[in-house]
mmCIF file of C-alpha atoms in Angstrom:
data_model
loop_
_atom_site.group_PDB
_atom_site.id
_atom_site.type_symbol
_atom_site.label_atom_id
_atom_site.label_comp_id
_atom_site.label_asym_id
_atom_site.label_seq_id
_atom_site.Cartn_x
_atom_site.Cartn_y
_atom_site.Cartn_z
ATOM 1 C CA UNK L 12 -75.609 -52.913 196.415
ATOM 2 C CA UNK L 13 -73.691 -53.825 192.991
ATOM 3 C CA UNK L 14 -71.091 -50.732 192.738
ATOM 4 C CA UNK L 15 -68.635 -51.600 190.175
ATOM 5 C CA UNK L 16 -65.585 -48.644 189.764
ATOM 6 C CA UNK L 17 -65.355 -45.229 191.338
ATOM 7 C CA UNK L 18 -63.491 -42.486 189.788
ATOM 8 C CA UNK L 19 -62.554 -39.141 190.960
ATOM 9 C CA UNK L 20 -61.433 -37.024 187.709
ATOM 10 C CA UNK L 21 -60.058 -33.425 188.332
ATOM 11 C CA UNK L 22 -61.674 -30.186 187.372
ATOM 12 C CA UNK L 23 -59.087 -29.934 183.835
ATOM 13 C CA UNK L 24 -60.218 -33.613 183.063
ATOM 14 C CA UNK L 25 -57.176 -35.490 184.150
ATOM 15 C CA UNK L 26 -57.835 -39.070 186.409
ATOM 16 C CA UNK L 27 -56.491 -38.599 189.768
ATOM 17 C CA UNK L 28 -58.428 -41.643 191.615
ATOM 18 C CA UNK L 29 -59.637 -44.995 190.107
ATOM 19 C CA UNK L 30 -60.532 -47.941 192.133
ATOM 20 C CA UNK L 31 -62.290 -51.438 190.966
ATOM 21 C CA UNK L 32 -64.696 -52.692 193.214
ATOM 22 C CA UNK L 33 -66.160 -56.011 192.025
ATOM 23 C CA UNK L 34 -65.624 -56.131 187.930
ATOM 24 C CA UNK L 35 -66.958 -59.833 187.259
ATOM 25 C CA UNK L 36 -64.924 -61.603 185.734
ATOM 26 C CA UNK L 37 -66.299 -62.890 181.689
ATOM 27 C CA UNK L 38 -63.788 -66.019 180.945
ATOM 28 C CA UNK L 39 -64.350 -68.909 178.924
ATOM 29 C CA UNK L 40 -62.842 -71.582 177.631
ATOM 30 C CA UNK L 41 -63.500 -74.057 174.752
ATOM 31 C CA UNK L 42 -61.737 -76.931 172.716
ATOM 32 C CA UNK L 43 -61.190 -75.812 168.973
ATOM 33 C CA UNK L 44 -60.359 -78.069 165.775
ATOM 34 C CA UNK L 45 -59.111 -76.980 162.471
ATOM 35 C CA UNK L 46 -60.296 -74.965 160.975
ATOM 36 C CA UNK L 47 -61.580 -72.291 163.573
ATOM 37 C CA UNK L 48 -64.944 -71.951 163.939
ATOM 38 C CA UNK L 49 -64.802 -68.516 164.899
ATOM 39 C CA UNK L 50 -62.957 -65.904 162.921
ATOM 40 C CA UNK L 51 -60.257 -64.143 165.180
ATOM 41 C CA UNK L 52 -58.340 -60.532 164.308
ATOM 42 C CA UNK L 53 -55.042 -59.602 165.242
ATOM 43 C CA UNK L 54 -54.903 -55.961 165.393
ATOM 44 C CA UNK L 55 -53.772 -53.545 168.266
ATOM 45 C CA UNK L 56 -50.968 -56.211 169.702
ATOM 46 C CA UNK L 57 -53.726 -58.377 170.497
ATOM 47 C CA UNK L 58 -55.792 -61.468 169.116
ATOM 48 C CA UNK L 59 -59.195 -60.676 169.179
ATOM 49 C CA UNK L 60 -62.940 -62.011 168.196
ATOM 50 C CA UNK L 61 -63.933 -60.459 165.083
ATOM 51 C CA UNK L 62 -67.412 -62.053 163.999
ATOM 52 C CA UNK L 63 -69.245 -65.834 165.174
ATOM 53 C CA UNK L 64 -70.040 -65.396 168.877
ATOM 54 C CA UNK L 65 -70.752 -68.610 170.320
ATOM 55 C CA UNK L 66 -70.423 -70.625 173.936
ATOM 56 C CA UNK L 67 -70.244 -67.331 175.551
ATOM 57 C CA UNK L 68 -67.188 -65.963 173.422
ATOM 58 C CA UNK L 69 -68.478 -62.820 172.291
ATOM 59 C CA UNK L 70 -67.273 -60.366 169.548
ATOM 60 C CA UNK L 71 -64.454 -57.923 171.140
ATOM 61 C CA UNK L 72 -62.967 -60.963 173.818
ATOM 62 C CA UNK L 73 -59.305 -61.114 173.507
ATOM 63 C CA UNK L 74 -56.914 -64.838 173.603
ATOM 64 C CA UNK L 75 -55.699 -64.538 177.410
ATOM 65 C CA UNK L 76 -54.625 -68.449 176.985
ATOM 66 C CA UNK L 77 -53.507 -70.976 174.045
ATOM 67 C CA UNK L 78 -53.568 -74.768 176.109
ATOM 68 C CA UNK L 79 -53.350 -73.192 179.665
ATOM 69 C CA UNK L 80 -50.616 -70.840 178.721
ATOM 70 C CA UNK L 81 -50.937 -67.563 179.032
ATOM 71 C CA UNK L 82 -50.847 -64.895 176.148
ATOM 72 C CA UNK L 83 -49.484 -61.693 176.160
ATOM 73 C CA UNK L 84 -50.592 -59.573 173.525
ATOM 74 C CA UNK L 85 -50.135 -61.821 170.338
ATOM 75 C CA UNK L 86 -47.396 -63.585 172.429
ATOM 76 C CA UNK L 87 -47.592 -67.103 173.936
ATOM 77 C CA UNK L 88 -45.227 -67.505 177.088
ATOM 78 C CA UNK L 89 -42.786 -69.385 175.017
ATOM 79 C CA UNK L 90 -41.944 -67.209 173.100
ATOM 80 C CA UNK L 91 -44.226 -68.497 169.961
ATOM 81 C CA UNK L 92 -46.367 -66.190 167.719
ATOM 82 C CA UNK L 93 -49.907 -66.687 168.592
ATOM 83 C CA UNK L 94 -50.907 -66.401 165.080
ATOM 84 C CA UNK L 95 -48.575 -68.969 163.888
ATOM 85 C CA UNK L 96 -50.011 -71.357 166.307
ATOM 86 C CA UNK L 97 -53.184 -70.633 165.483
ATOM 87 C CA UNK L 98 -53.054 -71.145 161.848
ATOM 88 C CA UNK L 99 -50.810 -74.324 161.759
ATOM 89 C CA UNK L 100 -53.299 -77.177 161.142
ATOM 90 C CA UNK L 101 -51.013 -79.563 162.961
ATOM 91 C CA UNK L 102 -51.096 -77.896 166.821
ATOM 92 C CA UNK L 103 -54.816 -78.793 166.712
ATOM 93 C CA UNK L 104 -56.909 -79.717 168.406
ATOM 94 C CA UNK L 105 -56.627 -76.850 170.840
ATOM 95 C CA UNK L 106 -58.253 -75.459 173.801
ATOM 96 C CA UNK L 107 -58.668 -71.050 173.690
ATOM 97 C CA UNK L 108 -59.537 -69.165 176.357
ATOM 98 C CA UNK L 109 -61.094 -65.747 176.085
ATOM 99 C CA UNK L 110 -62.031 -63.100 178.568
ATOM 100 C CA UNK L 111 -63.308 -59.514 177.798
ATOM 101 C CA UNK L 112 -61.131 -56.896 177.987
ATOM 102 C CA UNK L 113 -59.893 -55.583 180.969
ATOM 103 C CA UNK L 114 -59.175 -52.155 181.021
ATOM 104 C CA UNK L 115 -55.603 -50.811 181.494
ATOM 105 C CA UNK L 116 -54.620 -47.700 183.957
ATOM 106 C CA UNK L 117 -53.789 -45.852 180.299
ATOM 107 C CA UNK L 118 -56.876 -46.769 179.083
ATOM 108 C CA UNK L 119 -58.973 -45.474 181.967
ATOM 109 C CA UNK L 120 -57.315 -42.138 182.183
ATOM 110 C CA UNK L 121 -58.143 -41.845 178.260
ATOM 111 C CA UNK L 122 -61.958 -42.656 179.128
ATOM 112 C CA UNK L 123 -61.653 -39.810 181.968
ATOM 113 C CA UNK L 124 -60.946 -37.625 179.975
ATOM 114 C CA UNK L 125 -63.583 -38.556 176.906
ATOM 115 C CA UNK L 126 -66.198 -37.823 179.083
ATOM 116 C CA UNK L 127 -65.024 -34.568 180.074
ATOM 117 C CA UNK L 128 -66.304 -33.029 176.863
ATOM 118 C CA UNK L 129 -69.413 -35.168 176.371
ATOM 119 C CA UNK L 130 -70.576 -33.659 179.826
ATOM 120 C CA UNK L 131 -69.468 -30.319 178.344
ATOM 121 C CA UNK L 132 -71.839 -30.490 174.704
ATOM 122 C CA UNK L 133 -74.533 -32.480 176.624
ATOM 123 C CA UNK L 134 -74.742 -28.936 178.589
ATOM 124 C CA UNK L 135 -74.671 -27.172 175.429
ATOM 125 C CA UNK L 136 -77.055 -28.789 173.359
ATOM 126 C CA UNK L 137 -79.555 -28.499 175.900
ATOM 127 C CA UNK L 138 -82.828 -27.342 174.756
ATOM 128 C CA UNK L 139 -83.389 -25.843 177.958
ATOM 129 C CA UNK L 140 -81.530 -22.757 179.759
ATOM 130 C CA UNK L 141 -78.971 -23.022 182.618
ATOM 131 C CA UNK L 142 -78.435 -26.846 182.256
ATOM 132 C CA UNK L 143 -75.912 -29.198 183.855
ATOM 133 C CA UNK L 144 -73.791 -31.873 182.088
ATOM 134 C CA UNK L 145 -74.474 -35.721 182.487
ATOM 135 C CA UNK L 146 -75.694 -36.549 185.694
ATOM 136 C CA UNK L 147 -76.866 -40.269 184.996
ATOM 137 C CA UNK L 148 -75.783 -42.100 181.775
ATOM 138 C CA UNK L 149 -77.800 -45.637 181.317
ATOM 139 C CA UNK L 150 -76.271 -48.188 179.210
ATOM 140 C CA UNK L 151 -78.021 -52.247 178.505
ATOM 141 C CA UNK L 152 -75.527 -53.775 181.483
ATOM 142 C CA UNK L 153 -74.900 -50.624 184.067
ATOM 143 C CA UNK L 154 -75.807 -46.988 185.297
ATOM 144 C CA UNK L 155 -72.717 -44.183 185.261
ATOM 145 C CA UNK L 156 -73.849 -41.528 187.728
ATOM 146 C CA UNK L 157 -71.837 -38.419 187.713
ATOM 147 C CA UNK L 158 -71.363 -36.018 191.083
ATOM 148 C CA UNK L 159 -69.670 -32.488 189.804
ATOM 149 C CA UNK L 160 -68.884 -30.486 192.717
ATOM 150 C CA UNK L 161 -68.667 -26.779 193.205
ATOM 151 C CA UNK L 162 -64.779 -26.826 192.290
ATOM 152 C CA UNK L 163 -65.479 -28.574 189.071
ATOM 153 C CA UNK L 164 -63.881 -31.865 190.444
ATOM 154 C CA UNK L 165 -66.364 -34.847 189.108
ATOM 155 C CA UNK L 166 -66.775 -38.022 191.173
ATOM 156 C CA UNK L 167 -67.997 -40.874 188.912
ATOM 157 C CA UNK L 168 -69.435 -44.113 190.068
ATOM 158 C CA UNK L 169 -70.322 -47.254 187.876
ATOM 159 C CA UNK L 170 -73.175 -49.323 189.499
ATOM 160 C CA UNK L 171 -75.643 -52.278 188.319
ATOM 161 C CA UNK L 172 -78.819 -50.692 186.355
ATOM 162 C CA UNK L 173 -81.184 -51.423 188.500
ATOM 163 C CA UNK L 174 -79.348 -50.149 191.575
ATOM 164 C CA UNK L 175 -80.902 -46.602 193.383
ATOM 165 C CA UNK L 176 -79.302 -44.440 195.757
ATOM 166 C CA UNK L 177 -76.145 -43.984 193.941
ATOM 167 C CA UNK L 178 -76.181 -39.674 194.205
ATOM 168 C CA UNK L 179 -76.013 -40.487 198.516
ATOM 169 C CA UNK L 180 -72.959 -42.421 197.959
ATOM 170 C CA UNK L 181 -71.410 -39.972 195.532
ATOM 171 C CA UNK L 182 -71.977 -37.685 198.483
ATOM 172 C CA UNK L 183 -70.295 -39.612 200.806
ATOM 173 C CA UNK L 184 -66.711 -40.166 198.680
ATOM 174 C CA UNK L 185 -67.016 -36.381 198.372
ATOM 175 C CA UNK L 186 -67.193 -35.955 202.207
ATOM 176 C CA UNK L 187 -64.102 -38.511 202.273
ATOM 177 C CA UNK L 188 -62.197 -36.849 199.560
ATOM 178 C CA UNK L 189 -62.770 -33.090 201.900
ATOM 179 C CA UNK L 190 -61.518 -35.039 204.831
ATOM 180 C CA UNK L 191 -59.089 -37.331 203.528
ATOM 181 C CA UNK L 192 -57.466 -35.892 200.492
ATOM 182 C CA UNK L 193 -57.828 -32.099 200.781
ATOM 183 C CA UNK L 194 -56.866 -32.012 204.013
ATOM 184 C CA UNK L 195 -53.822 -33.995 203.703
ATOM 185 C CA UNK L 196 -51.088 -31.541 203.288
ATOM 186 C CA UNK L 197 -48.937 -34.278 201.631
ATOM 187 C CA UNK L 198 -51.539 -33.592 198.725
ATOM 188 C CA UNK L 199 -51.652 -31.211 195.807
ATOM 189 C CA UNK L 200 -54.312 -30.208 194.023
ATOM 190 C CA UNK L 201 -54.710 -31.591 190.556
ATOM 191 C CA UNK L 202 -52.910 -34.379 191.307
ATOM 192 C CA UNK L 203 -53.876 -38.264 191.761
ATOM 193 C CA UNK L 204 -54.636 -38.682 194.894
ATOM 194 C CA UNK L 205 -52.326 -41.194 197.201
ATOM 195 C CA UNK L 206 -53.531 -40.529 200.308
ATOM 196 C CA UNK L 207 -53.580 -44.197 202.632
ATOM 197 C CA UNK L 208 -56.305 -42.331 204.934
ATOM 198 C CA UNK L 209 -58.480 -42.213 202.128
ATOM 199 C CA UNK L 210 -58.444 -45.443 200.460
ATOM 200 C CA UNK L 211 -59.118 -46.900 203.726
ATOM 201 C CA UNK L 212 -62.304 -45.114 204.640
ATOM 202 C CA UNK L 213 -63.279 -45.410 201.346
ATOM 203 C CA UNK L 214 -62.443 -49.514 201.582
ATOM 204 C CA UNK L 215 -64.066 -49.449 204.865
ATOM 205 C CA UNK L 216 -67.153 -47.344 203.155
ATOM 206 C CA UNK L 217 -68.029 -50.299 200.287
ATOM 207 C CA UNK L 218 -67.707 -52.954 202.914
ATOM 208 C CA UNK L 219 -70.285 -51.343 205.062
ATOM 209 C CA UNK L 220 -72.202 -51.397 201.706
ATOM 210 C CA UNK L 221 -72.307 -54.644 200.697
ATOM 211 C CA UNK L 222 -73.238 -55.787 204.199
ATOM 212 C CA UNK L 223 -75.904 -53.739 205.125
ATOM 213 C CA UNK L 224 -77.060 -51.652 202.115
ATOM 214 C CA UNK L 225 -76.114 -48.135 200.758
ATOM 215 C CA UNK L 226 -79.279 -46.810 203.241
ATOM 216 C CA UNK L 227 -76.126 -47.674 205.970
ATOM 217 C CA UNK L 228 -74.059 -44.617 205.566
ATOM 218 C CA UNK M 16 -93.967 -34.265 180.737
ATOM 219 C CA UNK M 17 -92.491 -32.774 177.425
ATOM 220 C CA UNK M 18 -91.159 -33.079 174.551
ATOM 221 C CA UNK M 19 -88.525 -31.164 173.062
ATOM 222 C CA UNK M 20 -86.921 -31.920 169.729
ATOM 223 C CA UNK M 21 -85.947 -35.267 167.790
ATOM 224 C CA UNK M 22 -82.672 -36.066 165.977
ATOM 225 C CA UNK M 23 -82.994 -38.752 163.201
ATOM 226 C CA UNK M 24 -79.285 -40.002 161.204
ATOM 227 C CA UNK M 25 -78.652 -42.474 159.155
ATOM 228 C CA UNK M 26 -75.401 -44.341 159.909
ATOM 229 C CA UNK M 27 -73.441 -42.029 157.731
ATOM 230 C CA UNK M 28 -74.122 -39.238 160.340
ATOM 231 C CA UNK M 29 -76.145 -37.283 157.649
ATOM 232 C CA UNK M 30 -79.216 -35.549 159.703
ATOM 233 C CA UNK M 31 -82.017 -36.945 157.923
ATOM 234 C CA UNK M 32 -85.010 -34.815 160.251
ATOM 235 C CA UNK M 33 -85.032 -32.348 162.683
ATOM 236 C CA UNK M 34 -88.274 -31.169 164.477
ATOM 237 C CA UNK M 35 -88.225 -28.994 167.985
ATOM 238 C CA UNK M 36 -91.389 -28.800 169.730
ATOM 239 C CA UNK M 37 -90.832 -27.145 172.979
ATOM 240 C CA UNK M 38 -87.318 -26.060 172.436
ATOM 241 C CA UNK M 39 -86.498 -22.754 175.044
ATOM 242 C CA UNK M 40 -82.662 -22.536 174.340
ATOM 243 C CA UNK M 41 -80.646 -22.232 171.224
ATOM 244 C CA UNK M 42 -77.504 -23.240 170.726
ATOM 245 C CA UNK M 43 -76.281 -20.834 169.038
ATOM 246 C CA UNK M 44 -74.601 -22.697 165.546
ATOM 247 C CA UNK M 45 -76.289 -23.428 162.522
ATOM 248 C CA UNK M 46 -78.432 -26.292 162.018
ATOM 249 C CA UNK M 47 -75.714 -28.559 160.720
ATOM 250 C CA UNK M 48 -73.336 -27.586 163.082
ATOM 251 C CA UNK M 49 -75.390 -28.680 165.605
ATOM 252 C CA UNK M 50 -76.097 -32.088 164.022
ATOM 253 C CA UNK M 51 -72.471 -32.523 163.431
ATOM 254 C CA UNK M 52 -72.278 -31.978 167.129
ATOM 255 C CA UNK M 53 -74.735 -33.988 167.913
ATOM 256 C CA UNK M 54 -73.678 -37.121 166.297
ATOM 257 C CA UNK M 55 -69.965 -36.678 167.073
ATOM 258 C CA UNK M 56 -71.131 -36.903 170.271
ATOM 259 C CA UNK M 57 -73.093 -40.012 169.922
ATOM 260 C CA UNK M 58 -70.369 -41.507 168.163
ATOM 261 C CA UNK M 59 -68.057 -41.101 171.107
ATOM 262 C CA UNK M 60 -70.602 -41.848 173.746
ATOM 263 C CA UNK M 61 -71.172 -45.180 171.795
ATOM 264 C CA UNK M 62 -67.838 -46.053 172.199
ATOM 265 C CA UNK M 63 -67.504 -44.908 175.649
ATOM 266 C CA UNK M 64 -69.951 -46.865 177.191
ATOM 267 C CA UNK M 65 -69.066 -50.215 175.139
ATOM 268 C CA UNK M 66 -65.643 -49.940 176.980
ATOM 269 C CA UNK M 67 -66.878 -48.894 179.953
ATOM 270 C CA UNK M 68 -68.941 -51.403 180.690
ATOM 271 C CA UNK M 69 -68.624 -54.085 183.105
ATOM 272 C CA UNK M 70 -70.150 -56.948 181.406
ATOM 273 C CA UNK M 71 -70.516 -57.211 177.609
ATOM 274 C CA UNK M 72 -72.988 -55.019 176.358
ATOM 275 C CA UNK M 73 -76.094 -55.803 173.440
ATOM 276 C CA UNK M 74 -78.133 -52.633 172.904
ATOM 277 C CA UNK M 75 -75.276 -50.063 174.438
ATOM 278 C CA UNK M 76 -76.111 -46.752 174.884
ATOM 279 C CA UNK M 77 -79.762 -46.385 176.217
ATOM 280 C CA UNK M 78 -80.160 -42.634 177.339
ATOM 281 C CA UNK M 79 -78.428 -40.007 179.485
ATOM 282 C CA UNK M 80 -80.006 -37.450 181.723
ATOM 283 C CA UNK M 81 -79.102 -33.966 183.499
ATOM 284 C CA UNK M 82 -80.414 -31.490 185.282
ATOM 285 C CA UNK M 83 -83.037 -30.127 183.025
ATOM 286 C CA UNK M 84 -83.567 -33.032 180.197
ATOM 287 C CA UNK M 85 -83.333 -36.251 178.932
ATOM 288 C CA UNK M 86 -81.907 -37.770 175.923
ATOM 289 C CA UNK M 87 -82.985 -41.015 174.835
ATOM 290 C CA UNK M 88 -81.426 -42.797 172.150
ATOM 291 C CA UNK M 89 -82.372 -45.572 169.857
ATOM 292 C CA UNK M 90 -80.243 -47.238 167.007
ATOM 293 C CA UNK M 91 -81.513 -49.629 164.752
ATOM 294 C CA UNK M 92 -79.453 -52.843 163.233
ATOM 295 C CA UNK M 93 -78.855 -50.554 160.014
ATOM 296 C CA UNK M 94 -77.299 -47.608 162.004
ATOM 297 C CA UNK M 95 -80.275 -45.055 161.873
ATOM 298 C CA UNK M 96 -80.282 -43.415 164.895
ATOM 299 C CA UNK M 97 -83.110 -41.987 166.833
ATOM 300 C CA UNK M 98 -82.499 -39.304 169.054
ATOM 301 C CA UNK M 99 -85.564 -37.927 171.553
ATOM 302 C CA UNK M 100 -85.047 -34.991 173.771
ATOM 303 C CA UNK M 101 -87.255 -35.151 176.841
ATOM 304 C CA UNK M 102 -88.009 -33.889 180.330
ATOM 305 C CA UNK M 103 -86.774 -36.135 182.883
ATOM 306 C CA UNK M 104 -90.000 -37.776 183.879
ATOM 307 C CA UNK M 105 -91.150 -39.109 180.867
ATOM 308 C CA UNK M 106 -91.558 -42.924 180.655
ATOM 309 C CA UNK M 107 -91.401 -45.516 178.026
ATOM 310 C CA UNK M 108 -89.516 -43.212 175.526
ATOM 311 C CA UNK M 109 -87.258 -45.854 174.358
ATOM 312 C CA UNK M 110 -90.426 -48.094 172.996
ATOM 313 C CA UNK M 111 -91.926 -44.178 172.146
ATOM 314 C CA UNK M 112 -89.039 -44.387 170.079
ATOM 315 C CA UNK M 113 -89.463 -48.046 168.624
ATOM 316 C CA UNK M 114 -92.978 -47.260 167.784
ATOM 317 C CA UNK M 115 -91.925 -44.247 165.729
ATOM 318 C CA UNK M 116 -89.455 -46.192 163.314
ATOM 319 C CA UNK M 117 -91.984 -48.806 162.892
ATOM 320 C CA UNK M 118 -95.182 -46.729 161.994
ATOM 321 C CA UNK M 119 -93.800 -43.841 160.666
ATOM 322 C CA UNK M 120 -90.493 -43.960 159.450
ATOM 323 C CA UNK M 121 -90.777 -47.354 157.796
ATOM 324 C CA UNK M 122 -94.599 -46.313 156.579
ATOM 325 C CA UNK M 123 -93.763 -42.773 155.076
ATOM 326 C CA UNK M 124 -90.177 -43.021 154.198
ATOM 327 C CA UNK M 125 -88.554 -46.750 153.552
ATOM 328 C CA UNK M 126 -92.086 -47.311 151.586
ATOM 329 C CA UNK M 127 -91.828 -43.880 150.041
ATOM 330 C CA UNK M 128 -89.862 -44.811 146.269
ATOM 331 C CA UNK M 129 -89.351 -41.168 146.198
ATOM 332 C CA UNK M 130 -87.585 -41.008 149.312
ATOM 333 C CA UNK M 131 -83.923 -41.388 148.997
ATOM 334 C CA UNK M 132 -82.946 -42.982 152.225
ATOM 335 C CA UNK M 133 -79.400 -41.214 152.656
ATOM 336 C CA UNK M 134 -80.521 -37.926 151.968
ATOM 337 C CA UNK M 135 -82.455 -35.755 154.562
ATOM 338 C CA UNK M 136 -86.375 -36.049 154.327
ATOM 339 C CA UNK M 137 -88.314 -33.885 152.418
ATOM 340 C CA UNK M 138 -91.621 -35.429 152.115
ATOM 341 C CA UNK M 139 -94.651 -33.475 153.915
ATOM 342 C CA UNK M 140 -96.221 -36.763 154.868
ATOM 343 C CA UNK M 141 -93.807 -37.577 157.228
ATOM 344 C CA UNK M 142 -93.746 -34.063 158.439
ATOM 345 C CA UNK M 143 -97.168 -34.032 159.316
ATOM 346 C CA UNK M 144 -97.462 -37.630 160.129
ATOM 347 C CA UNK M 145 -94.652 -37.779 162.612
ATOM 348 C CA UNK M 146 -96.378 -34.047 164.203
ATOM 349 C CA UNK M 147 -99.721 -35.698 164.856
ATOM 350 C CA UNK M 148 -98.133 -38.973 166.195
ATOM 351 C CA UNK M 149 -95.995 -36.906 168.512
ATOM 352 C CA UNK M 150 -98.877 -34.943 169.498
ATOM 353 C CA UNK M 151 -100.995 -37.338 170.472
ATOM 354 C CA UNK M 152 -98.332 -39.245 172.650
ATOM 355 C CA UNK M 153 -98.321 -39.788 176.115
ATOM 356 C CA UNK M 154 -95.002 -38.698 175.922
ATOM 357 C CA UNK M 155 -96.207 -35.455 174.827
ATOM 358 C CA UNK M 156 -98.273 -33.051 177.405
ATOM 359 C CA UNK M 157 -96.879 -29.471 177.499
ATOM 360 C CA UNK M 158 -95.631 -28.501 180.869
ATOM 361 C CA UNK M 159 -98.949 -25.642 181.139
ATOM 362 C CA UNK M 160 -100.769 -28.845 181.827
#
């Protein structure tokens, strides 16, 4: 069982529960000499691929490390511009590594609540009465099943493609979130949900998974 | 199996076709609200699943499904965009899809000098053409069946 991120988003759209599973990892690393061949943009405080995908370095991967030393943003540690380094012919040779994107807390909240009215038109432009928003969404590299429940609250789950049975384990987190967040009376409503009871079961849930298979629980 | 309507755009978002077959629900805007609709949506969807993704993505955005359909989705290299409503057990709508761009899309319109390609179709040929070959799909069996 390959279950990458659950979510929990509330009933007005806003994230209250995120948690990573197993997000592999897309690094690489490579020895460059002047000039680049690869063509690198620096937009959005960050230096990113633009165009020439090679050696695994594919459009959108951002500089995470210039020689071993990390970058921040368009940063090196030192305190030197990454772009400066970059385009002085005289620091080559020099060995870039680049990872894909991870996504930040911000970021994830902002994707919670994109998909909140793409469920909502999906219902709409329905060619058939009485219709219900995204259930499954397919992309090339995963699955996004979506669980609304009668309260509006959506639980979201991001598993491998070819991976069936995800709608039992939707279930499931729902039963946990009844037990473990709603009845928690340190909990509001509406709120994200920091409730120790809960992340444990749940922990304790996607080990039981990966051992014996979702047909386990 | 069923289907119910296709979507084409070019990558300017212009609707180029519309055609409903077994459409039950309306809803309820003009035609070119609804493609404006429509294509917002696929525009944000795109970009939704690209970050959303675990690993990095080629093709994207394959199809999404609820309750009562499907919608498959298929954009070519030059941003056209194929949209297929479906019911949700219809198979091998993606190369359904495929096989429409390359027999009649490219046949009747790209070959078509009187076609302009970023304005929406007019030409009868497809019309009919794209009908029949919908028709006769496996795709295609109305639910009486």
């Amino acid at each position: 069982m390959v279950i990458y991120c659950i979510y929990i988003v509330s009933k007005s759209g806003g994230l209250i529960f995120n948690y990573d599973h197993n997000v592999p990892k897309v690094e690489n690393e490579r020895k460059f000499t002047y000039p680049l061949d690869i063509r690198l943009n620096y937009e959005n405080k960050k230096v990113s691929v633009h165009f020439g995908q090679r050696d695994g370095i594919n459009v959108g991967h951002v500089l995470t490390a210039v020689n071993g030393m990390p970058v921040t943003g368009r940063q090196l540690d030192d305190g030197r511009d990454a772009k400066d380094v970059l385009e002085s012919k005289e620091s080559y040779p020099l060995t870039l590594k680049f990872s894909r994107p991870k996504m930040t807390t911000n970021e994830k909240i902002f994707l919670a609540s994109m998909f909140y009215p793409l469920f909502a038109i999906a219902s709409q432009l329905s060619p058939e009465p009485k219709c219900s928003g995204i259930e499954v969404l397919k992309g090339d590299t995963f699955k996004l099943h979506c669980f609304q429940t009668l309260t509006g609250v959506k639980i979201m789950t991001v598993v491998d493609r070819n991976q069936i049975g995800a709608e039992v384990f939707l279930k499931r987190v729902y039963e946990l979130y009844a037990d473990y967040a709603l009845k928690n009376p340190f909990y509001s409503l509406e709120m994200p949900i920091r409730c120790e009871l809960f992340d444990t079961n749940l922990k304790a849930m996607l080990e039981q998974i990966d051992k014996s298979g979702i047909a386990s629980i | 199996m069923t289907v119910h309507n296709i979507y084409i755009f070019d990558r300017m978002g212009t609707l180029l076709y519309y055609q409903d077959w077994n459409r039950l629900k309306n809803s309820g805007m003009t035609k070119e609200e609804e493609a404006k609709l429509m294509y917002g949506m696929l525009f944000s969807l795109k970009s939704f699943v690209n970050k959303i993704s675990p690993t990095d993505p080629k093709e994207g955005f394959l199809y999404y499904k609820t309750s009562k359909y499907t919608l498959h989705f298929l954009e070519t290299p030059s941003g056209l965009k194929f949209v297929l409503n479906t019911d949700n057990h219809s198979q091998g709508v993606r190369d359904f899809l495929q096989q429409i761009y390359k027999e009649i899309f490219v046949e009747y319109v790209v070959k078509n000098p009187l076609c302009n390609l970023n304005e929406p179709i007019q030409s009868e040929l497809f019309k009919t053409k794209l009908d029949a070959y919908v028709k006769q799909s496996s795709v295609f069996l109305t639910k009486s069946m």
